[in-house]
Amino acid sequence: MHKSSRQKLLRIAAIATALLAASVAQAAEVVVDQLNKTFVIEGNKVEAISINVGDTLRFRNDDPFFHNIFSLSDLKTFDLGSFPQGQSKTVTFDKAGTVEVECAIHPEMYMEVTVK
Ligand SMILES: [Cu+2]
């Protein structure tokens, strides 16, 4: 193979590897606790959160009773079912937009997720 073609190929391979590493590094997992019938992130009550496409929210029940986290939003419809204290379930958000998250057991629970 001609030397300059080989260098070009190596450069393309290096760029592709860097892009792959960047996309993997961007995906994050955020723990969202259910505590006192509110959504809590790192100890702070939240009613809105902004994440990136590909990120995952881990809903973790810290209350001594069941929660049933769900969303009817078109962007990401899900129903995690009832789960007790100490258990967690994950949702990965793969499209940009807004998702409203609620609890089927406690209508006062609400959080808006903006996916960028
Ligand atoms: Cu609940």
PDB file of C-alpha atoms and ligand atoms in Angstrom:
ATOM      1  CA  MET A   1       0.000   0.000   0.000  1.00  0.00           C
ATOM      2  CA  HIS A   2       1.202   3.528  -0.817  1.00  0.00           C
ATOM      3  CA  LYS A   3       2.599   5.228   2.273  1.00  0.00           C
ATOM      4  CA  SER A   4       0.310   8.333   2.190  1.00  0.00           C
ATOM      5  CA  SER A   5      -2.836   6.170   1.763  1.00  0.00           C
ATOM      6  CA  ARG A   6      -1.812   4.128   4.780  1.00  0.00           C
ATOM      7  CA  GLN A   7      -1.311   7.290   6.847  1.00  0.00           C
ATOM      8  CA  LYS A   8      -4.728   8.564   5.753  1.00  0.00           C
ATOM      9  CA  LEU A   9      -6.342   5.284   6.800  1.00  0.00           C
ATOM     10  CA  LEU A  10      -4.593   5.374  10.164  1.00  0.00           C
ATOM     11  CA  ARG A  11      -5.788   8.955  10.700  1.00  0.00           C
ATOM     12  CA  ILE A  12      -9.395   8.006   9.846  1.00  0.00           C
ATOM     13  CA  ALA A  13      -9.183   5.047  12.239  1.00  0.00           C
ATOM     14  CA  ALA A  14      -7.882   7.336  15.011  1.00  0.00           C
ATOM     15  CA  ILE A  15     -10.729   9.831  14.456  1.00  0.00           C
ATOM     16  CA  ALA A  16     -13.334   7.044  14.457  1.00  0.00           C
ATOM     17  CA  THR A  17     -11.934   5.665  17.717  1.00  0.00           C
ATOM     18  CA  ALA A  18     -12.007   9.139  19.311  1.00  0.00           C
ATOM     19  CA  LEU A  19     -15.628   9.709  18.212  1.00  0.00           C
ATOM     20  CA  LEU A  20     -16.684   6.336  19.609  1.00  0.00           C
ATOM     21  CA  ALA A  21     -14.958   7.058  22.937  1.00  0.00           C
ATOM     22  CA  ALA A  22     -16.657  10.480  23.113  1.00  0.00           C
ATOM     23  CA  SER A  23     -20.137   9.045  22.505  1.00  0.00           C
ATOM     24  CA  VAL A  24     -19.614   6.324  25.119  1.00  0.00           C
ATOM     25  CA  ALA A  25     -18.277   8.834  27.667  1.00  0.00           C
ATOM     26  CA  GLN A  26     -21.329  11.094  27.243  1.00  0.00           C
ATOM     27  CA  ALA A  27     -23.893   8.492  28.328  1.00  0.00           C
ATOM     28  CA  ALA A  28     -24.507   8.958  32.038  1.00  0.00           C
ATOM     29  CA  GLU A  29     -26.627   7.249  34.662  1.00  0.00           C
ATOM     30  CA  VAL A  30     -28.399   9.536  37.125  1.00  0.00           C
ATOM     31  CA  VAL A  31     -29.947   8.121  40.305  1.00  0.00           C
ATOM     32  CA  VAL A  32     -33.393   9.578  41.039  1.00  0.00           C
ATOM     33  CA  ASP A  33     -34.572   8.653  44.523  1.00  0.00           C
ATOM     34  CA  GLN A  34     -38.218   8.441  45.541  1.00  0.00           C
ATOM     35  CA  LEU A  35     -38.198   9.937  49.020  1.00  0.00           C
ATOM     36  CA  ASN A  36     -41.139  11.351  50.999  1.00  0.00           C
ATOM     37  CA  LYS A  37     -43.224  11.025  47.813  1.00  0.00           C
ATOM     38  CA  THR A  38     -40.918  13.354  45.899  1.00  0.00           C
ATOM     39  CA  PHE A  39     -38.182  12.886  43.304  1.00  0.00           C
ATOM     40  CA  VAL A  40     -34.743  13.536  44.813  1.00  0.00           C
ATOM     41  CA  ILE A  41     -31.340  13.776  43.104  1.00  0.00           C
ATOM     42  CA  GLU A  42     -28.227  13.886  45.301  1.00  0.00           C
ATOM     43  CA  GLY A  43     -30.323  14.960  48.286  1.00  0.00           C
ATOM     44  CA  ASN A  44     -32.243  17.744  46.518  1.00  0.00           C
ATOM     45  CA  LYS A  45     -35.920  17.616  45.619  1.00  0.00           C
ATOM     46  CA  VAL A  46     -36.322  18.056  41.855  1.00  0.00           C
ATOM     47  CA  GLU A  47     -39.353  18.707  39.659  1.00  0.00           C
ATOM     48  CA  ALA A  48     -37.334  19.098  36.458  1.00  0.00           C
ATOM     49  CA  ILE A  49     -34.116  17.588  35.184  1.00  0.00           C
ATOM     50  CA  SER A  50     -32.140  18.012  31.974  1.00  0.00           C
ATOM     51  CA  ILE A  51     -30.169  15.071  30.547  1.00  0.00           C
ATOM     52  CA  ASN A  52     -28.525  14.125  27.257  1.00  0.00           C
ATOM     53  CA  VAL A  53     -29.807  11.685  24.633  1.00  0.00           C
ATOM     54  CA  GLY A  54     -28.582   8.219  25.626  1.00  0.00           C
ATOM     55  CA  ASP A  55     -28.547   8.942  29.353  1.00  0.00           C
ATOM     56  CA  THR A  56     -30.239   6.618  31.831  1.00  0.00           C
ATOM     57  CA  LEU A  57     -32.279   7.489  34.908  1.00  0.00           C
ATOM     58  CA  ARG A  58     -32.186   4.946  37.732  1.00  0.00           C
ATOM     59  CA  PHE A  59     -35.380   5.334  39.796  1.00  0.00           C
ATOM     60  CA  ARG A  60     -34.633   4.117  43.333  1.00  0.00           C
ATOM     61  CA  ASN A  61     -37.333   3.745  45.982  1.00  0.00           C
ATOM     62  CA  ASP A  62     -36.140   5.031  49.378  1.00  0.00           C
ATOM     63  CA  ASP A  63     -39.641   5.148  50.908  1.00  0.00           C
ATOM     64  CA  PRO A  64     -41.021   2.354  53.150  1.00  0.00           C
ATOM     65  CA  PHE A  65     -43.899   1.849  50.710  1.00  0.00           C
ATOM     66  CA  PHE A  66     -44.352   1.060  47.005  1.00  0.00           C
ATOM     67  CA  HIS A  67     -43.992   3.444  44.101  1.00  0.00           C
ATOM     68  CA  ASN A  68     -44.988   2.837  40.476  1.00  0.00           C
ATOM     69  CA  ILE A  69     -43.120   5.219  38.228  1.00  0.00           C
ATOM     70  CA  PHE A  70     -44.478   5.698  34.713  1.00  0.00           C
ATOM     71  CA  SER A  71     -44.786   8.088  31.784  1.00  0.00           C
ATOM     72  CA  LEU A  72     -47.502   8.530  29.184  1.00  0.00           C
ATOM     73  CA  SER A  73     -45.400  10.978  27.153  1.00  0.00           C
ATOM     74  CA  ASP A  74     -45.158  10.128  23.431  1.00  0.00           C
ATOM     75  CA  LEU A  75     -41.386  10.590  23.465  1.00  0.00           C
ATOM     76  CA  LYS A  76     -40.854   7.811  26.031  1.00  0.00           C
ATOM     77  CA  THR A  77     -43.819   5.816  27.286  1.00  0.00           C
ATOM     78  CA  PHE A  78     -42.963   3.425  30.123  1.00  0.00           C
ATOM     79  CA  ASP A  79     -44.378   1.770  33.237  1.00  0.00           C
ATOM     80  CA  LEU A  80     -41.882   0.436  35.795  1.00  0.00           C
ATOM     81  CA  GLY A  81     -44.567  -1.360  37.816  1.00  0.00           C
ATOM     82  CA  SER A  82     -44.812  -1.335  41.620  1.00  0.00           C
ATOM     83  CA  PHE A  83     -41.501  -1.714  43.408  1.00  0.00           C
ATOM     84  CA  PRO A  84     -40.634  -1.607  47.127  1.00  0.00           C
ATOM     85  CA  GLN A  85     -38.041   0.209  49.216  1.00  0.00           C
ATOM     86  CA  GLY A  86     -34.479  -0.592  48.236  1.00  0.00           C
ATOM     87  CA  GLN A  87     -35.269  -1.581  44.658  1.00  0.00           C
ATOM     88  CA  SER A  88     -34.457   0.458  41.572  1.00  0.00           C
ATOM     89  CA  LYS A  89     -35.361   0.342  37.886  1.00  0.00           C
ATOM     90  CA  THR A  90     -33.784   2.100  34.930  1.00  0.00           C
ATOM     91  CA  VAL A  91     -35.066   3.966  31.888  1.00  0.00           C
ATOM     92  CA  THR A  92     -32.799   5.051  29.009  1.00  0.00           C
ATOM     93  CA  PHE A  93     -33.857   8.126  27.069  1.00  0.00           C
ATOM     94  CA  ASP A  94     -32.918   7.722  23.400  1.00  0.00           C
ATOM     95  CA  LYS A  95     -34.681  10.709  21.789  1.00  0.00           C
ATOM     96  CA  ALA A  96     -34.586  14.466  22.395  1.00  0.00           C
ATOM     97  CA  GLY A  97     -37.665  16.154  23.828  1.00  0.00           C
ATOM     98  CA  THR A  98     -39.706  16.326  27.015  1.00  0.00           C
ATOM     99  CA  VAL A  99     -40.991  13.460  29.154  1.00  0.00           C
ATOM    100  CA  GLU A 100     -43.394  13.821  32.092  1.00  0.00           C
ATOM    101  CA  VAL A 101     -42.715  11.289  34.855  1.00  0.00           C
ATOM    102  CA  GLU A 102     -45.378  10.408  37.440  1.00  0.00           C
ATOM    103  CA  CYS A 103     -46.248   7.802  40.060  1.00  0.00           C
ATOM    104  CA  ALA A 104     -49.390   5.702  39.626  1.00  0.00           C
ATOM    105  CA  ILE A 105     -49.801   5.385  43.407  1.00  0.00           C
ATOM    106  CA  HIS A 106     -49.102   9.000  44.411  1.00  0.00           C
ATOM    107  CA  PRO A 107     -50.669  11.504  41.959  1.00  0.00           C
ATOM    108  CA  GLU A 108     -48.794  14.386  43.605  1.00  0.00           C
ATOM    109  CA  MET A 109     -45.455  13.019  42.391  1.00  0.00           C
ATOM    110  CA  TYR A 110     -44.229  14.706  39.209  1.00  0.00           C
ATOM    111  CA  MET A 111     -40.986  15.344  37.401  1.00  0.00           C
ATOM    112  CA  GLU A 112     -40.275  16.735  33.954  1.00  0.00           C
ATOM    113  CA  VAL A 113     -37.310  15.281  32.062  1.00  0.00           C
ATOM    114  CA  THR A 114     -35.820  17.356  29.252  1.00  0.00           C
ATOM    115  CA  VAL A 115     -33.672  15.251  26.935  1.00  0.00           C
ATOM    116  CA  LYS A 116     -31.178  17.256  24.859  1.00  0.00           C
TER     117      LYS A 116
HETATM  118 CU    CU B   1     -45.311   6.805  44.512  1.00  0.00          CU
END
